[in-house]
PDB file of C-alpha atoms and ligand atoms in Angstrom:
ATOM      1  CA  MET S   1      -5.516   3.870 -16.779  1.00  0.00           C
ATOM      2  CA  ILE S   2      -4.767   0.481 -17.202  1.00  0.00           C
ATOM      3  CA  ILE S   3      -7.781  -0.956 -18.160  1.00  0.00           C
ATOM      4  CA  ASN S   4     -10.448   0.522 -20.353  1.00  0.00           C
ATOM      5  CA  GLU S   5     -11.660   3.719 -18.844  1.00  0.00           C
ATOM      6  CA  HIS S   6     -15.679   2.322 -19.518  1.00  0.00           C
ATOM      7  CA  ILE S   7     -15.148  -1.159 -18.289  1.00  0.00           C
ATOM      8  CA  GLU S   8     -13.626   0.607 -14.712  1.00  0.00           C
ATOM      9  CA  ASP S   9     -16.743   2.813 -14.600  1.00  0.00           C
ATOM     10  CA  TYR S  10     -18.985  -0.045 -14.646  1.00  0.00           C
ATOM     11  CA  ILE S  11     -17.017  -2.464 -12.314  1.00  0.00           C
ATOM     12  CA  ASN S  12     -17.079   0.349 -10.076  1.00  0.00           C
ATOM     13  CA  SER S  13     -20.716   1.362 -10.259  1.00  0.00           C
ATOM     14  CA  LEU S  14     -21.405  -2.047  -9.141  1.00  0.00           C
ATOM     15  CA  GLU S  15     -19.572  -1.010  -5.818  1.00  0.00           C
ATOM     16  CA  GLY S  16     -21.623  -0.685  -2.493  1.00  0.00           C
ATOM     17  CA  ASP S  17     -21.704   2.515  -0.382  1.00  0.00           C
ATOM     18  CA  LEU S  18     -18.903   3.122   2.289  1.00  0.00           C
ATOM     19  CA  PRO S  19     -19.281   3.304   5.447  1.00  0.00           C
ATOM     20  CA  GLU S  20     -20.490   7.203   6.749  1.00  0.00           C
ATOM     21  CA  GLU S  21     -16.741   7.981   8.059  1.00  0.00           C
ATOM     22  CA  LEU S  22     -14.857   6.473   5.402  1.00  0.00           C
ATOM     23  CA  ALA S  23     -16.906   8.118   2.647  1.00  0.00           C
ATOM     24  CA  LYS S  24     -16.678  11.153   4.362  1.00  0.00           C
ATOM     25  CA  LEU S  25     -13.145  11.165   4.364  1.00  0.00           C
ATOM     26  CA  GLU S  26     -12.729  10.025   0.781  1.00  0.00           C
ATOM     27  CA  LYS S  27     -14.555  13.080  -0.425  1.00  0.00           C
ATOM     28  CA  TRP S  28     -12.465  15.527   1.768  1.00  0.00           C
ATOM     29  CA  ALA S  29      -9.590  13.792   0.561  1.00  0.00           C
ATOM     30  CA  LEU S  30     -10.797  13.845  -3.410  1.00  0.00           C
ATOM     31  CA  GLU S  31     -11.443  17.474  -2.817  1.00  0.00           C
ATOM     32  CA  ASN S  32      -8.025  18.418  -1.315  1.00  0.00           C
ATOM     33  CA  LYS S  33      -5.938  16.444  -3.972  1.00  0.00           C
ATOM     34  CA  VAL S  34      -4.608  13.845  -1.428  1.00  0.00           C
ATOM     35  CA  PRO S  35      -3.914  10.611  -3.018  1.00  0.00           C
ATOM     36  CA  ILE S  36      -5.766   7.792  -1.725  1.00  0.00           C
ATOM     37  CA  ILE S  37      -6.751   4.181  -2.296  1.00  0.00           C
ATOM     38  CA  ARG S  38      -9.294   3.545  -5.876  1.00  0.00           C
ATOM     39  CA  LYS S  39     -12.280   1.927  -5.613  1.00  0.00           C
ATOM     40  CA  SER S  40     -10.499  -1.346  -7.568  1.00  0.00           C
ATOM     41  CA  MET S  41      -8.164  -1.009  -4.807  1.00  0.00           C
ATOM     42  CA  GLN S  42     -10.744  -0.867  -1.976  1.00  0.00           C
ATOM     43  CA  SER S  43     -12.697  -3.617  -3.128  1.00  0.00           C
ATOM     44  CA  LEU S  44      -9.479  -6.227  -3.325  1.00  0.00           C
ATOM     45  CA  LEU S  45      -8.776  -4.794  -0.162  1.00  0.00           C
ATOM     46  CA  ILE S  46     -11.959  -6.286   1.581  1.00  0.00           C
ATOM     47  CA  PHE S  47     -11.832  -9.180  -0.603  1.00  0.00           C
ATOM     48  CA  LEU S  48      -8.092 -10.017   1.154  1.00  0.00           C
ATOM     49  CA  LEU S  49      -9.132  -9.123   4.359  1.00  0.00           C
ATOM     50  CA  GLU S  50     -11.890 -10.913   4.705  1.00  0.00           C
ATOM     51  CA  GLU S  51      -9.907 -13.931   3.150  1.00  0.00           C
ATOM     52  CA  ARG S  52      -6.801 -13.376   5.287  1.00  0.00           C
ATOM     53  CA  LYS S  53      -8.283 -11.885   8.652  1.00  0.00           C
ATOM     54  CA  PRO S  54      -4.845 -10.428   9.434  1.00  0.00           C
ATOM     55  CA  ARG S  55      -3.877  -9.829  13.214  1.00  0.00           C
ATOM     56  CA  ASN S  56      -1.064  -7.936  12.789  1.00  0.00           C
ATOM     57  CA  ILE S  57      -0.900  -5.446   9.528  1.00  0.00           C
ATOM     58  CA  LEU S  58       1.839  -2.826   8.433  1.00  0.00           C
ATOM     59  CA  GLU S  59       0.916   0.163   5.919  1.00  0.00           C
ATOM     60  CA  ILE S  60       3.574   2.001   4.263  1.00  0.00           C
ATOM     61  CA  GLY S  61       2.285   5.058   2.959  1.00  0.00           C
ATOM     62  CA  THR S  62      -0.530   6.679   5.480  1.00  0.00           C
ATOM     63  CA  ALA S  63      -1.113   9.928   3.560  1.00  0.00           C
ATOM     64  CA  VAL S  64      -4.088  11.131   6.033  1.00  0.00           C
ATOM     65  CA  GLY S  65      -5.208   7.952   7.050  1.00  0.00           C
ATOM     66  CA  PHE S  66      -7.774   6.838   4.765  1.00  0.00           C
ATOM     67  CA  SER S  67      -6.538   3.209   4.055  1.00  0.00           C
ATOM     68  CA  THR S  68      -5.402   2.989   7.505  1.00  0.00           C
ATOM     69  CA  LEU S  69      -9.096   3.488   8.605  1.00  0.00           C
ATOM     70  CA  PHE S  70     -10.545   1.935   5.552  1.00  0.00           C
ATOM     71  CA  ILE S  71      -7.992  -1.414   6.398  1.00  0.00           C
ATOM     72  CA  GLU S  72      -9.655  -1.247  10.280  1.00  0.00           C
ATOM     73  CA  HIS S  73     -12.856  -1.235   9.283  1.00  0.00           C
ATOM     74  CA  PHE S  74     -12.470  -4.331   7.323  1.00  0.00           C
ATOM     75  CA  SER S  75     -10.053  -6.576   9.841  1.00  0.00           C
ATOM     76  CA  PRO S  76     -10.871  -8.700  12.631  1.00  0.00           C
ATOM     77  CA  LYS S  77     -11.448  -6.927  15.805  1.00  0.00           C
ATOM     78  CA  GLY S  78      -8.739  -6.532  17.883  1.00  0.00           C
ATOM     79  CA  ALA S  79      -6.133  -6.214  15.091  1.00  0.00           C
ATOM     80  CA  LYS S  80      -3.127  -4.674  15.243  1.00  0.00           C
ATOM     81  CA  ILE S  81      -2.373  -1.930  12.959  1.00  0.00           C
ATOM     82  CA  THR S  82       0.901   0.491  12.426  1.00  0.00           C
ATOM     83  CA  THR S  83       1.257   2.564   9.416  1.00  0.00           C
ATOM     84  CA  MET S  84       4.117   4.915   8.708  1.00  0.00           C
ATOM     85  CA  GLU S  85       3.791   8.446   7.067  1.00  0.00           C
ATOM     86  CA  LYS S  86       7.046  10.995   6.692  1.00  0.00           C
ATOM     87  CA  VAL S  87       5.482  14.556   4.885  1.00  0.00           C
ATOM     88  CA  GLU S  88       4.232  16.839   7.901  1.00  0.00           C
ATOM     89  CA  MET S  89       1.499  18.408   5.555  1.00  0.00           C
ATOM     90  CA  ARG S  90      -0.312  15.017   5.760  1.00  0.00           C
ATOM     91  CA  LEU S  91       1.141  13.805   8.957  1.00  0.00           C
ATOM     92  CA  LYS S  92      -0.780  17.138  10.434  1.00  0.00           C
ATOM     93  CA  GLU S  93      -4.151  15.745   8.982  1.00  0.00           C
ATOM     94  CA  ALA S  94      -3.425  11.989  10.000  1.00  0.00           C
ATOM     95  CA  ARG S  95      -2.687  12.576  13.711  1.00  0.00           C
ATOM     96  CA  LYS S  96      -6.144  14.497  14.417  1.00  0.00           C
ATOM     97  CA  ILE S  97      -8.161  11.431  12.103  1.00  0.00           C
ATOM     98  CA  LEU S  98      -6.249   8.390  13.766  1.00  0.00           C
ATOM     99  CA  LYS S  99      -6.081   9.959  17.441  1.00  0.00           C
ATOM    100  CA  ASP S 100      -9.113   8.286  18.603  1.00  0.00           C
ATOM    101  CA  HIS S 101      -8.514   4.437  16.866  1.00  0.00           C
ATOM    102  CA  PRO S 102      -6.381   2.765  19.770  1.00  0.00           C
ATOM    103  CA  ASP S 103      -5.497  -0.616  17.350  1.00  0.00           C
ATOM    104  CA  ILE S 104      -3.930   2.212  14.970  1.00  0.00           C
ATOM    105  CA  THR S 105       0.170   3.349  15.725  1.00  0.00           C
ATOM    106  CA  LEU S 106       1.210   6.261  13.551  1.00  0.00           C
ATOM    107  CA  ILE S 107       4.836   6.403  13.270  1.00  0.00           C
ATOM    108  CA  GLU S 108       6.409   9.904  11.738  1.00  0.00           C
ATOM    109  CA  GLY S 109       9.222   9.723   9.924  1.00  0.00           C
ATOM    110  CA  ASP S 110      10.865   8.468   6.462  1.00  0.00           C
ATOM    111  CA  ALA S 111       9.791   4.751   6.381  1.00  0.00           C
ATOM    112  CA  LEU S 112      12.970   3.540   4.909  1.00  0.00           C
ATOM    113  CA  GLU S 113      14.268   4.124   8.519  1.00  0.00           C
ATOM    114  CA  GLN S 114      11.659   3.564  10.375  1.00  0.00           C
ATOM    115  CA  LEU S 115      11.108   0.271   8.566  1.00  0.00           C
ATOM    116  CA  GLU S 116      14.841  -0.698   9.725  1.00  0.00           C
ATOM    117  CA  LEU S 117      14.471   0.009  13.203  1.00  0.00           C
ATOM    118  CA  LEU S 118      11.056  -1.810  13.237  1.00  0.00           C
ATOM    119  CA  SER S 119      13.462  -5.019  11.545  1.00  0.00           C
ATOM    120  CA  ARG S 120      15.446  -4.528  14.578  1.00  0.00           C
ATOM    121  CA  ASN S 121      13.135  -4.149  17.784  1.00  0.00           C
ATOM    122  CA  HIS S 122      10.076  -5.934  16.479  1.00  0.00           C
ATOM    123  CA  THR S 123      10.069  -9.217  17.058  1.00  0.00           C
ATOM    124  CA  GLU S 124       6.378 -10.484  15.828  1.00  0.00           C
ATOM    125  CA  GLY S 125       5.487 -10.742  12.274  1.00  0.00           C
ATOM    126  CA  TYR S 126       3.214  -8.501  10.540  1.00  0.00           C
ATOM    127  CA  ASP S 127       0.972 -10.629   8.564  1.00  0.00           C
ATOM    128  CA  PHE S 128      -0.639  -8.474   6.171  1.00  0.00           C
ATOM    129  CA  ILE S 129       1.708  -5.573   4.648  1.00  0.00           C
ATOM    130  CA  PHE S 130       0.221  -2.657   2.111  1.00  0.00           C
ATOM    131  CA  LEU S 131       3.135  -0.966   0.764  1.00  0.00           C
ATOM    132  CA  ASP S 132       1.368   2.459  -0.549  1.00  0.00           C
ATOM    133  CA  ALA S 133       4.514   5.112  -0.664  1.00  0.00           C
ATOM    134  CA  ALA S 134       7.037   6.319  -3.030  1.00  0.00           C
ATOM    135  CA  LYS S 135       7.071   3.915  -5.685  1.00  0.00           C
ATOM    136  CA  GLY S 136      10.829   4.463  -6.108  1.00  0.00           C
ATOM    137  CA  GLN S 137      12.019   3.137  -2.906  1.00  0.00           C
ATOM    138  CA  TYR S 138       9.813   0.085  -2.651  1.00  0.00           C
ATOM    139  CA  LEU S 139      13.242  -2.373  -3.628  1.00  0.00           C
ATOM    140  CA  SER S 140      14.897  -0.522  -0.783  1.00  0.00           C
ATOM    141  CA  PHE S 141      12.086  -0.861   1.391  1.00  0.00           C
ATOM    142  CA  LEU S 142      11.429  -4.720   0.270  1.00  0.00           C
ATOM    143  CA  GLN S 143      14.732  -5.829   2.309  1.00  0.00           C
ATOM    144  CA  HIS S 144      13.437  -4.444   5.324  1.00  0.00           C
ATOM    145  CA  ILE S 145       9.798  -5.991   4.491  1.00  0.00           C
ATOM    146  CA  ARG S 146      11.764  -9.528   3.931  1.00  0.00           C
ATOM    147  CA  LYS S 147      12.405  -9.336   7.923  1.00  0.00           C
ATOM    148  CA  LEU S 148       9.571  -7.963   9.164  1.00  0.00           C
ATOM    149  CA  ILE S 149       6.811  -9.938   7.145  1.00  0.00           C
ATOM    150  CA  SER S 150       5.425 -13.516   8.708  1.00  0.00           C
ATOM    151  CA  LYS S 151       5.334 -16.663   7.631  1.00  0.00           C
ATOM    152  CA  SER S 152       2.677 -17.009   4.868  1.00  0.00           C
ATOM    153  CA  GLY S 153       2.126 -13.373   5.155  1.00  0.00           C
ATOM    154  CA  ILE S 154       0.618 -10.962   2.219  1.00  0.00           C
ATOM    155  CA  LEU S 155       2.224  -8.130   0.964  1.00  0.00           C
ATOM    156  CA  VAL S 156       0.306  -6.165  -0.846  1.00  0.00           C
ATOM    157  CA  THR S 157       2.021  -3.477  -3.405  1.00  0.00           C
ATOM    158  CA  ASP S 158      -0.334  -0.241  -5.055  1.00  0.00           C
ATOM    159  CA  ASN S 159       0.971   1.603  -8.436  1.00  0.00           C
ATOM    160  CA  VAL S 160       3.325  -1.092  -9.700  1.00  0.00           C
ATOM    161  CA  LEU S 161       2.238  -0.551 -13.204  1.00  0.00           C
ATOM    162  CA  LEU S 162       2.937   3.182 -13.323  1.00  0.00           C
ATOM    163  CA  GLU S 163      -0.115   4.120 -15.662  1.00  0.00           C
ATOM    164  CA  GLY S 164       0.693   1.196 -17.965  1.00  0.00           C
ATOM    165  CA  SER S 165       4.116   3.008 -19.050  1.00  0.00           C
ATOM    166  CA  ILE S 166       6.032   0.117 -16.894  1.00  0.00           C
ATOM    167  CA  ALA S 167       5.629  -2.103 -19.988  1.00  0.00           C
ATOM    168  CA  GLU S 168       7.117   0.783 -22.338  1.00  0.00           C
ATOM    169  CA  SER S 169      10.804   0.838 -23.551  1.00  0.00           C
ATOM    170  CA  LYS S 170      12.829   3.470 -21.209  1.00  0.00           C
ATOM    171  CA  PHE S 171      13.411   5.376 -24.573  1.00  0.00           C
ATOM    172  CA  SER S 172      10.253   6.327 -24.812  1.00  0.00           C
ATOM    173  CA  ILE S 173       9.957   7.367 -21.402  1.00  0.00           C
ATOM    174  CA  GLU S 174      10.374  10.790 -20.582  1.00  0.00           C
ATOM    175  CA  ARG S 175      13.870  11.287 -18.923  1.00  0.00           C
ATOM    176  CA  ARG S 176      12.915  12.569 -15.596  1.00  0.00           C
ATOM    177  CA  ASP S 177      10.502   9.163 -15.139  1.00  0.00           C
ATOM    178  CA  ARG S 178      13.440   6.796 -16.173  1.00  0.00           C
ATOM    179  CA  THR S 179      14.628   6.280 -12.521  1.00  0.00           C
ATOM    180  CA  ILE S 180      11.174   5.331 -11.622  1.00  0.00           C
ATOM    181  CA  HIS S 181      10.297   3.441 -14.304  1.00  0.00           C
ATOM    182  CA  LYS S 182      13.537   1.566 -14.089  1.00  0.00           C
ATOM    183  CA  ARG S 183      13.398   0.762 -10.321  1.00  0.00           C
ATOM    184  CA  MET S 184      10.010  -0.204 -10.387  1.00  0.00           C
ATOM    185  CA  ARG S 185      10.942  -2.797 -12.870  1.00  0.00           C
ATOM    186  CA  ASP S 186      13.607  -3.948 -10.622  1.00  0.00           C
ATOM    187  CA  PHE S 187      11.265  -4.261  -8.322  1.00  0.00           C
ATOM    188  CA  LEU S 188       8.263  -6.097  -9.802  1.00  0.00           C
ATOM    189  CA  TYR S 189      11.459  -8.651 -11.365  1.00  0.00           C
ATOM    190  CA  GLU S 190      13.091  -9.062  -7.885  1.00  0.00           C
ATOM    191  CA  LEU S 191       9.392 -10.165  -6.282  1.00  0.00           C
ATOM    192  CA  LYS S 192       9.013 -12.430  -9.204  1.00  0.00           C
ATOM    193  CA  HIS S 193      12.372 -14.196  -9.238  1.00  0.00           C
ATOM    194  CA  CYS S 194      13.317 -14.282  -5.423  1.00  0.00           C
ATOM    195  CA  ASP S 195      12.784 -17.726  -3.318  1.00  0.00           C
ATOM    196  CA  ASP S 196      11.233 -15.650  -0.703  1.00  0.00           C
ATOM    197  CA  PHE S 197       7.797 -14.506  -1.943  1.00  0.00           C
ATOM    198  CA  GLU S 198       5.539 -16.095  -4.574  1.00  0.00           C
ATOM    199  CA  THR S 199       4.033 -13.107  -6.529  1.00  0.00           C
ATOM    200  CA  VAL S 200       0.896 -12.377  -8.998  1.00  0.00           C
ATOM    201  CA  ILE S 201       0.738  -9.257 -10.983  1.00  0.00           C
ATOM    202  CA  LEU S 202      -2.830  -8.041 -11.568  1.00  0.00           C
ATOM    203  CA  PRO S 203      -3.750  -4.999 -13.609  1.00  0.00           C
ATOM    204  CA  VAL S 204      -6.061  -3.688 -11.126  1.00  0.00           C
ATOM    205  CA  GLY S 205      -6.046   0.251 -10.774  1.00  0.00           C
ATOM    206  CA  ASP S 206      -3.017   1.232 -11.044  1.00  0.00           C
ATOM    207  CA  GLY S 207      -1.277  -2.219 -10.896  1.00  0.00           C
ATOM    208  CA  VAL S 208      -1.352  -4.141  -7.809  1.00  0.00           C
ATOM    209  CA  ALA S 209       1.306  -6.991  -6.888  1.00  0.00           C
ATOM    210  CA  LEU S 210       0.267  -9.541  -4.324  1.00  0.00           C
ATOM    211  CA  SER S 211       3.095 -11.366  -2.884  1.00  0.00           C
ATOM    212  CA  LEU S 212       2.823 -14.601  -0.297  1.00  0.00           C
ATOM    213  CA  ALA S 213       5.734 -14.668   2.162  1.00  0.00           C
ATOM    214  CA  LYS S 214       7.319 -18.555   1.716  1.00  0.00           C
ATOM    215  CA  GLY S 215       9.176 -18.023   5.074  1.00  0.00           C
ATOM    216  CA  GLY S 216       8.872 -15.404   7.378  1.00  0.00           C
ATOM    217  CA  ARG S 217       8.785 -14.563  11.160  1.00  0.00           C
ATOM    218  CA  PRO S 218       6.695 -16.010  13.474  1.00  0.00           C
ATOM    219  CA  LEU S 219       2.984 -14.522  13.772  1.00  0.00           C
TER     220      LEU S 219
HETATM  221  C1  LIG V   1      -0.286   7.547  -2.294  1.00  0.00           C
HETATM  222  S1  LIG V   1       0.010   8.217  -0.697  1.00  0.00           S
HETATM  223  C2  LIG V   1      -0.731   6.913   0.449  1.00  0.00           C
HETATM  224  C3  LIG V   1      -2.484   6.923   0.501  1.00  0.00           C
HETATM  225  C4  LIG V   1      -2.611   6.382   1.485  1.00  0.00           C
HETATM  226  N1  LIG V   1      -2.051   5.010   1.597  1.00  0.00           N
HETATM  227  C5  LIG V   1      -4.449   6.122   1.210  1.00  0.00           C
HETATM  228  O1  LIG V   1      -4.813   5.531   0.379  1.00  0.00           O
HETATM  229  O2  LIG V   1      -5.240   6.795   2.138  1.00  0.00           O
HETATM  230  C6  LIG V   1       1.424   7.762  -0.544  1.00  0.00           C
HETATM  231  C7  LIG V   1       2.016   8.353   1.105  1.00  0.00           C
HETATM  232  O3  LIG V   1       3.581   7.883   1.145  1.00  0.00           O
HETATM  233  C8  LIG V   1       4.219   8.915   1.538  1.00  0.00           C
HETATM  234  N2  LIG V   1       5.739   8.277   1.436  1.00  0.00           N
HETATM  235  C9  LIG V   1       6.220   8.406   0.493  1.00  0.00           C
HETATM  236  N3  LIG V   1       7.023   7.820   0.472  1.00  0.00           N
HETATM  237  C10 LIG V   1       7.386   8.055   1.619  1.00  0.00           C
HETATM  238  C11 LIG V   1       8.733   7.488   2.656  1.00  0.00           C
HETATM  239  N4  LIG V   1       9.868   7.049   2.195  1.00  0.00           N
HETATM  240  N5  LIG V   1       8.274   7.138   4.483  1.00  0.00           N
HETATM  241  C12 LIG V   1       7.053   7.456   4.615  1.00  0.00           C
HETATM  242  N6  LIG V   1       6.071   7.704   4.146  1.00  0.00           N
HETATM  243  C13 LIG V   1       6.173   8.122   2.804  1.00  0.00           C
HETATM  244  C14 LIG V   1       3.572  10.199   1.301  1.00  0.00           C
HETATM  245  O4  LIG V   1       3.769  11.463   1.729  1.00  0.00           O
HETATM  246  C15 LIG V   1       2.114  10.023   1.101  1.00  0.00           C
HETATM  247  O5  LIG V   1       1.388  10.396   1.690  1.00  0.00           O
END
């Protein structure tokens, strides 16, 4: 928890109810220990989707499709969503949950490979990219995201502050977590120092980076 739990609980208590389908899926996911976006991220996504009104959305990290349906619900009618997941256990549920949603395309397989394929074959840019997958791979994903994002598109990256441990020296991080700690620091450094994104890092949920593409493809 990055911010005081008491404050987070208070902010969450102000949130309205989710539509029934999403509320049921959220409950099921939490009961079954599927990691899904927290309330604070939900609220931020609603705000961003309302403000940006994206038409072509890419999500990396579907899990069972909770955030995918969430994004669909709060996006303009007709917006297209492409989402990627590689773990069979999650895909089994995601296929069922997303099957009656023609605007959603579920890409099965490792996102690094799939992003490369997309960036080779896809001509339109994505104006909203939500990155919520393996934290240690974010920097590798970024090389492809750069090619896929549209001009003035937004990249929303979740879990970038690693429950606050990102700020700790590597020597106080458990040996098994050091690689992820270093990779996330490298990712954030790159986002903050490169020429093609303007990035703000917010202590929302487990940390969110919002990055606006200064260049990018036509939409
Ligand atoms: C935090 S969960 C996503 C939660 C989902 N966005 C939601 O809020 O409903 C991260 C997901 O990313 C998937 N994932 C991790 N690395 C991946 C990769 N390289 N390619 C595809 N999926 C990946 C995991 O299997 C996991 O289901």
